[in-house]
Short mmCIF file of C-alpha atoms in Angstrom, two decimals:
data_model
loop_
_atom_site.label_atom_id
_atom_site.label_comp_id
_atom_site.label_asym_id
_atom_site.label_seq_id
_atom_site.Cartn_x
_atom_site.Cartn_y
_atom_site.Cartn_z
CA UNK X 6 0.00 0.00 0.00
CA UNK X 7 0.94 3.75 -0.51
CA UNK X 8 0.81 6.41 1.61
CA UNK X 9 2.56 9.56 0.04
CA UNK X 10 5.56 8.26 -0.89
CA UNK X 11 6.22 6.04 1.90
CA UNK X 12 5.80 2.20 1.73
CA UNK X 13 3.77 0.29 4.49
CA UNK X 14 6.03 -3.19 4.88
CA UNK X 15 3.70 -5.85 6.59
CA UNK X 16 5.39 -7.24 9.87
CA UNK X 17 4.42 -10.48 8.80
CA UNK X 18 6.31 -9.85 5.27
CA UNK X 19 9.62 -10.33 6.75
CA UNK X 20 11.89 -12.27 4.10
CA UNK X 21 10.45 -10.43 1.15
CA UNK X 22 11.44 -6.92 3.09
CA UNK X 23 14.96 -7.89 3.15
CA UNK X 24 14.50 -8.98 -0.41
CA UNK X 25 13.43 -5.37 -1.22
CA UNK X 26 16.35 -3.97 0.56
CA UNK X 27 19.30 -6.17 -1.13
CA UNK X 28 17.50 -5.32 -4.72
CA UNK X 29 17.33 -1.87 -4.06
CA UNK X 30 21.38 -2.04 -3.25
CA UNK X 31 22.32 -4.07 -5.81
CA UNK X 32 19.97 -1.51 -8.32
CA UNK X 33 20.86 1.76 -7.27
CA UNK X 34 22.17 2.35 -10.27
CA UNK X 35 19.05 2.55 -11.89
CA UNK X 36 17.04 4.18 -9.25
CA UNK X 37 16.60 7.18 -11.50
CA UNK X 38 12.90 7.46 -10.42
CA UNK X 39 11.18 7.84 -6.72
CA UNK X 40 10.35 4.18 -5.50
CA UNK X 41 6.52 3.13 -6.53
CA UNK X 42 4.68 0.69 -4.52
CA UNK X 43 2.14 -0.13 -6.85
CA UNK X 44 1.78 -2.05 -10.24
CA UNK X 45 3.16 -0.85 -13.35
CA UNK X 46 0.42 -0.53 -16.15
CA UNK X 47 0.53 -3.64 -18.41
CA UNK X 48 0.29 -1.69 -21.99
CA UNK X 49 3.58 0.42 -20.42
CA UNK X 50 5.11 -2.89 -19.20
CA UNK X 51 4.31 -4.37 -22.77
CA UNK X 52 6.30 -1.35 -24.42
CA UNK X 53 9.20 -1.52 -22.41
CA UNK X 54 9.46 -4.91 -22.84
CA UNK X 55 9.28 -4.98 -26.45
CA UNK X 56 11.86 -1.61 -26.37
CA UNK X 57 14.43 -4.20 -24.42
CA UNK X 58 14.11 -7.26 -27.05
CA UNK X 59 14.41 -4.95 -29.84
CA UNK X 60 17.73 -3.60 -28.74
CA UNK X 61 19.16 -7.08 -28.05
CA UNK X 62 21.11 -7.75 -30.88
CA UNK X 63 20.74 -11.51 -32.06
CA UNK X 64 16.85 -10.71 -32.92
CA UNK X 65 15.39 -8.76 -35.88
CA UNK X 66 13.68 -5.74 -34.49
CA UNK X 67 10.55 -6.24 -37.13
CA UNK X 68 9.70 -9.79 -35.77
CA UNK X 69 9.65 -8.51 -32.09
CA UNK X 70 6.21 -8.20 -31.33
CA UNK X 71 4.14 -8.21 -28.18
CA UNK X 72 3.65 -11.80 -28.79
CA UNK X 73 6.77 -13.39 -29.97
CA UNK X 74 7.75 -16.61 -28.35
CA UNK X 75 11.92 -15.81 -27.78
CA UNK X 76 12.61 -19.56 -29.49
CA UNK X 77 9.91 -20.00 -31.54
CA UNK X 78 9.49 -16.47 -33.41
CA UNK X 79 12.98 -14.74 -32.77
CA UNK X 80 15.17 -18.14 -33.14
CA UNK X 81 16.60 -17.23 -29.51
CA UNK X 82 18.43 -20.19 -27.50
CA UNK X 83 18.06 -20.96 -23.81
CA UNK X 84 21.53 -18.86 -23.10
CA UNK X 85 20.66 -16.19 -24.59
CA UNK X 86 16.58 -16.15 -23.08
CA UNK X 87 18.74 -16.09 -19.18
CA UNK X 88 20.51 -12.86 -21.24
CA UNK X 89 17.52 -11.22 -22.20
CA UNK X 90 15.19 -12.10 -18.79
CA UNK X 91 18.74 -10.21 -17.41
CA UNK X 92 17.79 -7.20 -19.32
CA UNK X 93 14.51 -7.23 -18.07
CA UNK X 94 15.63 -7.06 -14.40
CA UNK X 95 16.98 -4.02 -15.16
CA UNK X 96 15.22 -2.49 -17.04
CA UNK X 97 12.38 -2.64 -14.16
CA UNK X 98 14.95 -2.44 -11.53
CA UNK X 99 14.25 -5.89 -9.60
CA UNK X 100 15.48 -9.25 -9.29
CA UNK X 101 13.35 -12.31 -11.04
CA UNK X 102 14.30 -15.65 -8.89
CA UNK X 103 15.72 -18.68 -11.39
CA UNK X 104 12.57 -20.48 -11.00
CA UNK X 105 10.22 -17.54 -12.44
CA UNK X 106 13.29 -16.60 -14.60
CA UNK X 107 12.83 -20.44 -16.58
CA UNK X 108 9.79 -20.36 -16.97
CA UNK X 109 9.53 -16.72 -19.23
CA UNK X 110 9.56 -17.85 -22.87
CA UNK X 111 8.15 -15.47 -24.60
CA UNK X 112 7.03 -11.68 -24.39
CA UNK X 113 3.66 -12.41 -22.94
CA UNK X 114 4.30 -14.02 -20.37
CA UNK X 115 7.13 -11.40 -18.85
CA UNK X 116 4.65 -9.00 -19.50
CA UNK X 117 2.22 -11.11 -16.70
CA UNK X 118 4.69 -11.66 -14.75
CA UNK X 119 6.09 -7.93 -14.65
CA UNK X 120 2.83 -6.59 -14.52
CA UNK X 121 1.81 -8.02 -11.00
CA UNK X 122 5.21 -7.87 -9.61
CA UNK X 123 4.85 -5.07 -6.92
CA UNK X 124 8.63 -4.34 -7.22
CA UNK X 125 8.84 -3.71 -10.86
CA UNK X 126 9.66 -0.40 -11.40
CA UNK O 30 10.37 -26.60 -24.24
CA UNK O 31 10.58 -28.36 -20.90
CA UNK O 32 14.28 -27.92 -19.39
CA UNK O 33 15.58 -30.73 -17.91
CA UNK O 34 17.54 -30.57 -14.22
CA UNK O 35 20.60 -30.70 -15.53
CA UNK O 36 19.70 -27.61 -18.18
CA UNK O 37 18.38 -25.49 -15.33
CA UNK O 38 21.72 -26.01 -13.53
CA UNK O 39 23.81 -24.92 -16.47
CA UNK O 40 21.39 -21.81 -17.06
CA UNK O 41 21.19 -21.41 -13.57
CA UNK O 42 25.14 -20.90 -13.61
CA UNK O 43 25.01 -18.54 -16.61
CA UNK O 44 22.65 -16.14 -15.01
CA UNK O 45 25.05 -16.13 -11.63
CA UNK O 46 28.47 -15.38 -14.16
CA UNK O 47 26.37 -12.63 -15.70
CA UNK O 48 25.18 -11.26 -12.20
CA UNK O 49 28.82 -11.17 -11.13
CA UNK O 50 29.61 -9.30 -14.03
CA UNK O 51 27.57 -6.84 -13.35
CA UNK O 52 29.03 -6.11 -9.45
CA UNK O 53 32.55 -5.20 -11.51
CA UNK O 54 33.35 -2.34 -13.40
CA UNK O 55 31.85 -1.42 -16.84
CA UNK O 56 34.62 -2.47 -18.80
CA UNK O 57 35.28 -5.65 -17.09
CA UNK O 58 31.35 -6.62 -16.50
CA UNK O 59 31.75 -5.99 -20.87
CA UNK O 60 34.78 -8.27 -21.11
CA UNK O 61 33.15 -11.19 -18.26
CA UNK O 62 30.20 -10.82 -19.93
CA UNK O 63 31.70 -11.44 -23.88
CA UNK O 64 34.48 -14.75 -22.40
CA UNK O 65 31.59 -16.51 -20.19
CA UNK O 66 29.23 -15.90 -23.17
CA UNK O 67 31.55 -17.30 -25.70
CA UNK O 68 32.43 -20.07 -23.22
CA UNK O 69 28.93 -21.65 -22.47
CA UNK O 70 28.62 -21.47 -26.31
CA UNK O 71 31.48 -22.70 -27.24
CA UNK O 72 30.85 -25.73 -25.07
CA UNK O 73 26.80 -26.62 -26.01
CA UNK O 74 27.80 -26.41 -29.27
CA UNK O 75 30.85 -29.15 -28.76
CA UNK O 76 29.52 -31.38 -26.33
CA UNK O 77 27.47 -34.06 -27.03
CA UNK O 78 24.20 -33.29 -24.82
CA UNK O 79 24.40 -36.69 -23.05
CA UNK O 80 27.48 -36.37 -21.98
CA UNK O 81 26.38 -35.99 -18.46
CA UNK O 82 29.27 -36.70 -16.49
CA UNK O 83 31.38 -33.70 -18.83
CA UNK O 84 28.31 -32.02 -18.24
CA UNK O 85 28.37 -31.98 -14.46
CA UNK O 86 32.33 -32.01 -14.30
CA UNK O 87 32.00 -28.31 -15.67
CA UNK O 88 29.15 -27.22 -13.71
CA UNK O 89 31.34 -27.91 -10.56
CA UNK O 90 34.26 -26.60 -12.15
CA UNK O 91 32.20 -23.57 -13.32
CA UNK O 92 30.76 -23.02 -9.69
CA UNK O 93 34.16 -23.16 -8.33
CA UNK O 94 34.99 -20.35 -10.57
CA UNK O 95 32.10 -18.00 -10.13
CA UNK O 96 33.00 -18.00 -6.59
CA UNK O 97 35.98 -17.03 -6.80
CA UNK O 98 34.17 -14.32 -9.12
CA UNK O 99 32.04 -13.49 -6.42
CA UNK O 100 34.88 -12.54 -4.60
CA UNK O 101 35.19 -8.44 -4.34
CA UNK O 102 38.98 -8.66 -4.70
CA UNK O 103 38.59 -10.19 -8.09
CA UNK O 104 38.38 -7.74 -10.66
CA UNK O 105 37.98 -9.29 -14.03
CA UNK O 106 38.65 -12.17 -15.92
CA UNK O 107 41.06 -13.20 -18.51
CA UNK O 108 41.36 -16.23 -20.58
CA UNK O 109 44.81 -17.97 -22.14
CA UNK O 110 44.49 -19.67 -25.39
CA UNK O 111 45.63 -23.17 -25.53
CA UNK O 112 46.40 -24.65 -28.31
CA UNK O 113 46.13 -28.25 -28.74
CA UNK O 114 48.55 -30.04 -31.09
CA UNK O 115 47.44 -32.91 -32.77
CA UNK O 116 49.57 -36.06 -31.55
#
């Protein structure tokens, strides 16, 4: 929840607040912006997303679309998926966890999974 | 495509060189980032995928290394060519 610009950390919420704090130290590079607690609008998420694949350079910028599968449609490999999910951490300025980071394949679903991630910034 | 164990160790390792990379400085997170990239290439492309014991061999020797990575003294990474003469 927001109040102002301050963030109300549940009690309860103990490991993820100390998750918060290591991201924002290891991202303070890109803290460019004041911290938001809330969830980034998925259309704005979508862009950015798209913005990141197009600049990665083993794709074609035309066949990066919102919904291009990174293997199927862009002829990506595993390695270079870890590379671009990489790119996508900062770009929104948080860490994604190798288990969520295997299982984003394709633009859509790091847009889902962006767009309900309260840290994504 | 389902990822086996084994392939969410190895890309488990990548993303761990390439987060080390990014704790050094610019030009050294560039030049980590270029020799592990060429390295984990380099090797899916030469070893057979059922290799498993090669497979695993690396991915301790590879752990061993990003450790010592980790490690805020080291700075950067360099590689030696060897050559390997045909006997």
């Amino acid at each position: 929840m927001l109040f102002g610009k301050h963030l109300r950390v549940n009690v309860a919420a103990k490991n993820q607040s100390t998750k918060f704090v290591l991201s924002l130290n290891l991202f303070r590079r890109n803290f460019s912006e004041e911290v938001r607690g809330s969830f980034l609008d998925k259309q704005e998420v979508a862009d950015r997303i798209v913005g990141v694949v197009k600049k990665f350079q083993k794709c074609d910028p035309s066949k990066v679309t919102p919904e291009a599968h990174f293997q199927k449609d862009l002829g990506l490999d595993s390695l270079d998926t870890v590379e671009i999910v990489m790119a996508l951490e900062e770009e929104f300025g948080f860490e994604i966890p190798d288990n969520e980071a295997d299982k984003i394949n394709s633009i859509n679903v790091a847009v889902d999974f962006i767009a309900s991630h309260p840290q994504a910034k | 495509m389902k990822l086996t164990g084994l392939q969410k160790q190895v890309l488990g390792l990548y993303r761990g060189f390439l987060r080390a990379a990014r704790t050094k400085g610019s030009e050294e997170r560039k030049k980590i980032e270029s020799i592990v990239s060429s390295e984990f290439r380099r090797h899916a492309k030469s070893i057979e995928r059922k290799n498993f014991i090669y497979i695993e061999y690396l991915l301790r020797r590879g752990t061993k290394q990003l450790e010592q990575l980790k490690n805020p003294d080291t700075l950067s990474l360099s590689t030696v060519p060897v050559r390997h003469h045909p006997s």
